[in-house]
Amino acid sequence: MRILLVEDDRLLGDGIRAGLKQAGMAVDWVQDGRAADAALASESYDAVVLDLGLPRLSGMEVLARARATSNAVPVLILTARDTVADRIAGLDAGADDYLLKPFDLGELQARLRALLRRAGNQAEPVLAHGALRLDPAARSITWQEQPVELSAREFALLHALLLNAGRVLSKAQLEEKLYGWGEEIESNAVEVFIHHLRRKLAPELIRTVRGVGYMIAKDAQ
Ligand code: CA
């Protein structure tokens, strides 16, 4: 899962980034509205955590511009102003959820998981596919009811494939979901993770679509 974090408070931004990374998310952090606007125009994100009070361009303007260009990315706004009018304005401008500062990192993570579920039209918190169960909140996997240990990036890759079951994801799309800006990507990292997943789960679970990418077929059940 790749998240754009827009927060100009360095201490808070640093803490949120660390918390989301610990939860296995790839995080790009920008500290003003113009940088957020540019990132949204050029990159594809699974969700945005957007502070409203920002230098150069306000969070509300960033949100309005994204929605005006039909960018439907789920947006959670952070606001320090506990007024009903602000929250109504944010939701009406196209935000999907909001949190009041100060907030608990665990709650932010849970709300992001809920937004990602909704974006994937998925009501159940646990993803199931044949003998596979993936629990994003517990960050746990079972295969044929046995727990399976995965690294953070193996987990993130499997999660992305499951959320997009029936669709081919290219190597570049998978890399985007695993790495934030400035994180070094080894050229064959995705192939290596896929190899590990096939070995730990089942060789036939993930299909290679030659010249295109990888996919998990839609569940037949
Ligand atoms: Ca701020």
Short mmCIF file of C-alpha atoms and ligand atoms in Angstrom, two decimals:
data_model
loop_
_atom_site.label_atom_id
_atom_site.label_comp_id
_atom_site.label_asym_id
_atom_site.label_seq_id
_atom_site.Cartn_x
_atom_site.Cartn_y
_atom_site.Cartn_z
CA MET A 1 0.00 0.00 0.00
CA ARG A 2 1.40 3.33 -0.97
CA ILE A 3 0.37 6.37 1.04
CA LEU A 4 0.95 10.06 0.39
CA LEU A 5 1.42 11.86 3.71
CA VAL A 6 0.95 15.64 3.59
CA GLU A 7 1.95 17.25 6.89
CA ASP A 8 4.05 20.37 7.50
CA ASP A 9 4.70 19.69 11.19
CA ARG A 10 8.05 17.89 11.06
CA LEU A 11 7.74 16.07 14.35
CA LEU A 12 4.21 14.87 13.70
CA GLY A 13 4.98 13.97 10.08
CA ASP A 14 8.03 11.99 11.12
CA GLY A 15 5.98 10.08 13.72
CA ILE A 16 3.15 9.31 11.29
CA ARG A 17 5.57 8.18 8.60
CA ALA A 18 7.36 5.85 11.02
CA GLY A 19 4.04 4.43 12.27
CA LEU A 20 2.70 3.75 8.78
CA LYS A 21 5.97 2.22 7.63
CA GLN A 22 5.90 -0.05 10.64
CA ALA A 23 2.42 -1.14 9.52
CA GLY A 24 3.96 -2.20 6.20
CA MET A 25 2.89 0.81 4.13
CA ALA A 26 5.17 2.63 1.68
CA VAL A 27 5.00 6.33 2.56
CA ASP A 28 5.88 9.43 0.53
CA TRP A 29 5.94 12.49 2.81
CA VAL A 30 5.57 16.04 1.52
CA GLN A 31 5.38 19.17 3.66
CA ASP A 32 3.45 21.72 1.63
CA GLY A 33 0.37 21.93 -0.54
CA ARG A 34 2.16 22.51 -3.85
CA ALA A 35 4.34 19.44 -3.37
CA ALA A 36 1.22 17.42 -2.53
CA ASP A 37 -0.49 18.70 -5.67
CA ALA A 38 2.53 17.72 -7.80
CA ALA A 39 2.81 14.27 -6.18
CA LEU A 40 -0.89 13.57 -6.77
CA ALA A 41 -0.58 14.60 -10.41
CA SER A 42 2.38 12.32 -11.08
CA GLU A 43 2.09 9.28 -8.82
CA SER A 44 -0.57 6.75 -8.01
CA TYR A 45 -1.47 6.26 -4.34
CA ASP A 46 -3.75 3.92 -2.44
CA ALA A 47 -4.66 6.66 0.05
CA VAL A 48 -3.73 10.20 1.15
CA VAL A 49 -3.35 11.50 4.71
CA LEU A 50 -3.87 15.23 4.32
CA ASP A 51 -3.32 17.96 6.90
CA LEU A 52 -5.59 20.96 6.25
CA GLY A 53 -3.34 23.78 7.49
CA LEU A 54 -0.43 23.77 5.02
CA PRO A 55 1.94 26.34 3.54
CA ARG A 56 1.70 27.36 -0.15
CA LEU A 57 -1.64 25.66 -0.85
CA SER A 58 -4.18 24.65 1.80
CA GLY A 59 -5.25 21.05 2.29
CA MET A 60 -8.77 21.99 1.14
CA GLU A 61 -7.35 23.38 -2.10
CA VAL A 62 -5.20 20.28 -2.65
CA LEU A 63 -8.29 18.13 -2.17
CA ALA A 64 -10.47 20.28 -4.44
CA ARG A 65 -7.85 20.19 -7.20
CA ALA A 66 -7.47 16.41 -6.97
CA ARG A 67 -11.22 15.86 -7.20
CA ALA A 68 -11.51 18.38 -10.06
CA THR A 69 -9.12 16.18 -12.07
CA SER A 70 -11.24 13.09 -11.25
CA ASN A 71 -8.60 11.70 -8.91
CA ALA A 72 -10.68 9.35 -6.75
CA VAL A 73 -7.91 8.36 -4.31
CA PRO A 74 -9.27 7.88 -0.76
CA VAL A 75 -8.40 10.93 1.36
CA LEU A 76 -8.32 11.16 5.15
CA ILE A 77 -7.99 14.71 6.43
CA LEU A 78 -6.23 15.76 9.63
CA THR A 79 -7.56 18.83 11.32
CA ALA A 80 -6.66 20.64 14.49
CA ARG A 81 -9.81 22.72 14.36
CA ASP A 82 -12.61 20.93 16.07
CA THR A 83 -15.44 22.76 14.41
CA VAL A 84 -18.36 21.04 12.75
CA ALA A 85 -18.18 23.51 9.87
CA ASP A 86 -14.60 22.47 9.02
CA ARG A 87 -15.44 18.81 9.06
CA ILE A 88 -18.53 19.35 6.89
CA ALA A 89 -16.51 21.44 4.44
CA GLY A 90 -13.81 18.76 4.24
CA LEU A 91 -16.23 15.92 3.65
CA ASP A 92 -18.16 17.98 1.09
CA ALA A 93 -14.91 18.79 -0.72
CA GLY A 94 -14.41 15.08 -1.27
CA ALA A 95 -12.62 13.76 1.82
CA ASP A 96 -13.54 10.21 2.79
CA ASP A 97 -12.76 10.44 6.47
CA TYR A 98 -11.14 12.76 9.02
CA LEU A 99 -9.25 12.65 12.29
CA LEU A 100 -8.91 15.40 14.87
CA LYS A 101 -5.46 16.17 16.21
CA PRO A 102 -4.14 14.84 18.47
CA PHE A 103 -4.98 11.30 17.43
CA ASP A 104 -3.75 7.80 18.10
CA LEU A 105 -1.52 6.20 15.43
CA GLY A 106 -3.35 2.91 15.83
CA GLU A 107 -6.61 4.64 14.99
CA LEU A 108 -5.08 6.28 11.90
CA GLN A 109 -3.86 2.86 10.71
CA ALA A 110 -7.29 1.30 11.32
CA ARG A 111 -9.08 4.10 9.47
CA LEU A 112 -6.71 3.74 6.52
CA ARG A 113 -7.38 0.00 6.40
CA ALA A 114 -11.12 0.77 6.37
CA LEU A 115 -10.67 3.27 3.50
CA LEU A 116 -8.65 0.73 1.52
CA ARG A 117 -11.35 -1.90 2.06
CA ARG A 118 -14.03 0.48 0.88
CA ALA A 119 -12.00 1.47 -2.16
CA GLY A 120 -11.68 -2.22 -3.01
CA ASN A 121 -15.43 -2.84 -2.47
CA GLN A 122 -14.51 -5.30 0.21
CA ALA A 123 -16.74 -5.53 3.28
CA GLU A 124 -14.86 -8.28 5.12
CA PRO A 125 -11.74 -7.13 7.03
CA VAL A 126 -9.96 -10.47 6.34
CA LEU A 127 -9.12 -11.25 2.72
CA ALA A 128 -9.82 -14.83 1.72
CA HIS A 129 -8.74 -16.66 -1.39
CA GLY A 130 -9.09 -20.42 -1.51
CA ALA A 131 -7.01 -21.79 1.36
CA LEU A 132 -5.40 -18.39 1.98
CA ARG A 133 -6.45 -15.85 4.65
CA LEU A 134 -4.78 -12.44 4.96
CA ASP A 135 -5.63 -10.24 7.94
CA PRO A 136 -4.39 -6.66 7.31
CA ALA A 137 -5.01 -5.54 10.91
CA ALA A 138 -3.16 -8.42 12.56
CA ARG A 139 -0.67 -8.52 9.64
CA SER A 140 -1.03 -12.29 9.63
CA ILE A 141 -1.39 -14.95 6.97
CA THR A 142 -2.72 -18.46 7.16
CA TRP A 143 -2.51 -21.07 4.42
CA GLN A 144 -4.67 -24.17 4.89
CA GLU A 145 -5.28 -22.88 8.42
CA GLN A 146 -1.56 -22.88 9.25
CA PRO A 147 0.23 -19.60 10.05
CA VAL A 148 2.83 -18.53 7.49
CA GLU A 149 5.65 -16.09 8.27
CA LEU A 150 6.16 -13.40 5.63
CA SER A 151 8.52 -10.44 5.55
CA ALA A 152 6.91 -6.96 5.53
CA ARG A 153 7.42 -6.60 1.78
CA GLU A 154 6.26 -10.12 0.96
CA PHE A 155 3.12 -9.33 2.95
CA ALA A 156 2.60 -6.00 1.17
CA LEU A 157 3.06 -7.62 -2.25
CA LEU A 158 0.60 -10.42 -1.49
CA HIS A 159 -1.87 -7.88 -0.09
CA ALA A 160 -1.69 -5.82 -3.29
CA LEU A 161 -2.21 -8.88 -5.50
CA LEU A 162 -5.18 -10.05 -3.41
CA LEU A 163 -6.84 -6.63 -3.46
CA ASN A 164 -6.51 -6.70 -7.26
CA ALA A 165 -7.45 -10.37 -7.77
CA GLY A 166 -8.32 -10.97 -11.39
CA ARG A 167 -6.15 -8.05 -12.59
CA VAL A 168 -2.58 -8.17 -13.78
CA LEU A 169 -0.20 -5.83 -11.91
CA SER A 170 3.01 -4.86 -13.66
CA LYS A 171 6.37 -5.05 -11.94
CA ALA A 172 6.44 -1.22 -11.85
CA GLN A 173 2.99 -1.06 -10.23
CA LEU A 174 4.08 -3.57 -7.58
CA GLU A 175 7.31 -1.67 -6.90
CA GLU A 176 5.23 1.50 -6.40
CA LYS A 177 3.21 -0.24 -3.72
CA LEU A 178 6.28 -1.54 -1.89
CA TYR A 179 8.66 1.41 -1.89
CA GLY A 180 8.39 5.07 -0.95
CA TRP A 181 10.55 7.83 -2.39
CA GLY A 182 14.23 7.50 -1.68
CA GLU A 183 14.05 3.82 -0.85
CA GLU A 184 16.44 1.82 -2.95
CA ILE A 185 14.78 -0.82 -5.13
CA GLU A 186 16.89 -3.77 -6.17
CA SER A 187 16.23 -4.52 -9.81
CA ASN A 188 14.91 -8.04 -9.30
CA ALA A 189 13.25 -7.48 -5.89
CA VAL A 190 9.70 -8.18 -7.10
CA GLU A 191 10.78 -11.45 -8.77
CA VAL A 192 12.51 -12.52 -5.55
CA PHE A 193 9.45 -11.76 -3.38
CA ILE A 194 7.17 -13.63 -5.83
CA HIS A 195 9.53 -16.59 -5.68
CA HIS A 196 9.40 -16.58 -1.86
CA LEU A 197 5.61 -16.33 -1.80
CA ARG A 198 5.24 -19.25 -4.19
CA ARG A 199 7.60 -21.32 -2.08
CA LYS A 200 5.92 -20.43 1.23
CA LEU A 201 2.34 -20.76 -0.06
CA ALA A 202 1.71 -22.59 -3.33
CA PRO A 203 3.51 -22.44 -6.68
CA GLU A 204 0.25 -22.00 -8.61
CA LEU A 205 -1.19 -19.18 -6.44
CA ILE A 206 0.49 -16.31 -8.32
CA ARG A 207 0.45 -16.41 -12.10
CA THR A 208 3.13 -14.85 -14.26
CA VAL A 209 1.61 -13.12 -17.28
CA ARG A 210 4.55 -13.02 -19.63
CA GLY A 211 5.67 -9.54 -20.59
CA VAL A 212 2.88 -7.95 -18.52
CA GLY A 213 3.20 -8.81 -14.84
CA TYR A 214 1.69 -10.95 -12.11
CA MET A 215 -1.79 -11.80 -10.92
CA ILE A 216 -3.84 -13.87 -8.55
CA ALA A 217 -6.88 -15.25 -10.34
CA LYS A 218 -10.31 -14.29 -9.03
CA ASP A 219 -11.39 -16.66 -6.32
CA ALA A 220 -13.63 -19.37 -7.71
CA GLN A 221 -15.49 -19.94 -4.44
CA CA B 1 -0.30 22.03 9.53
#
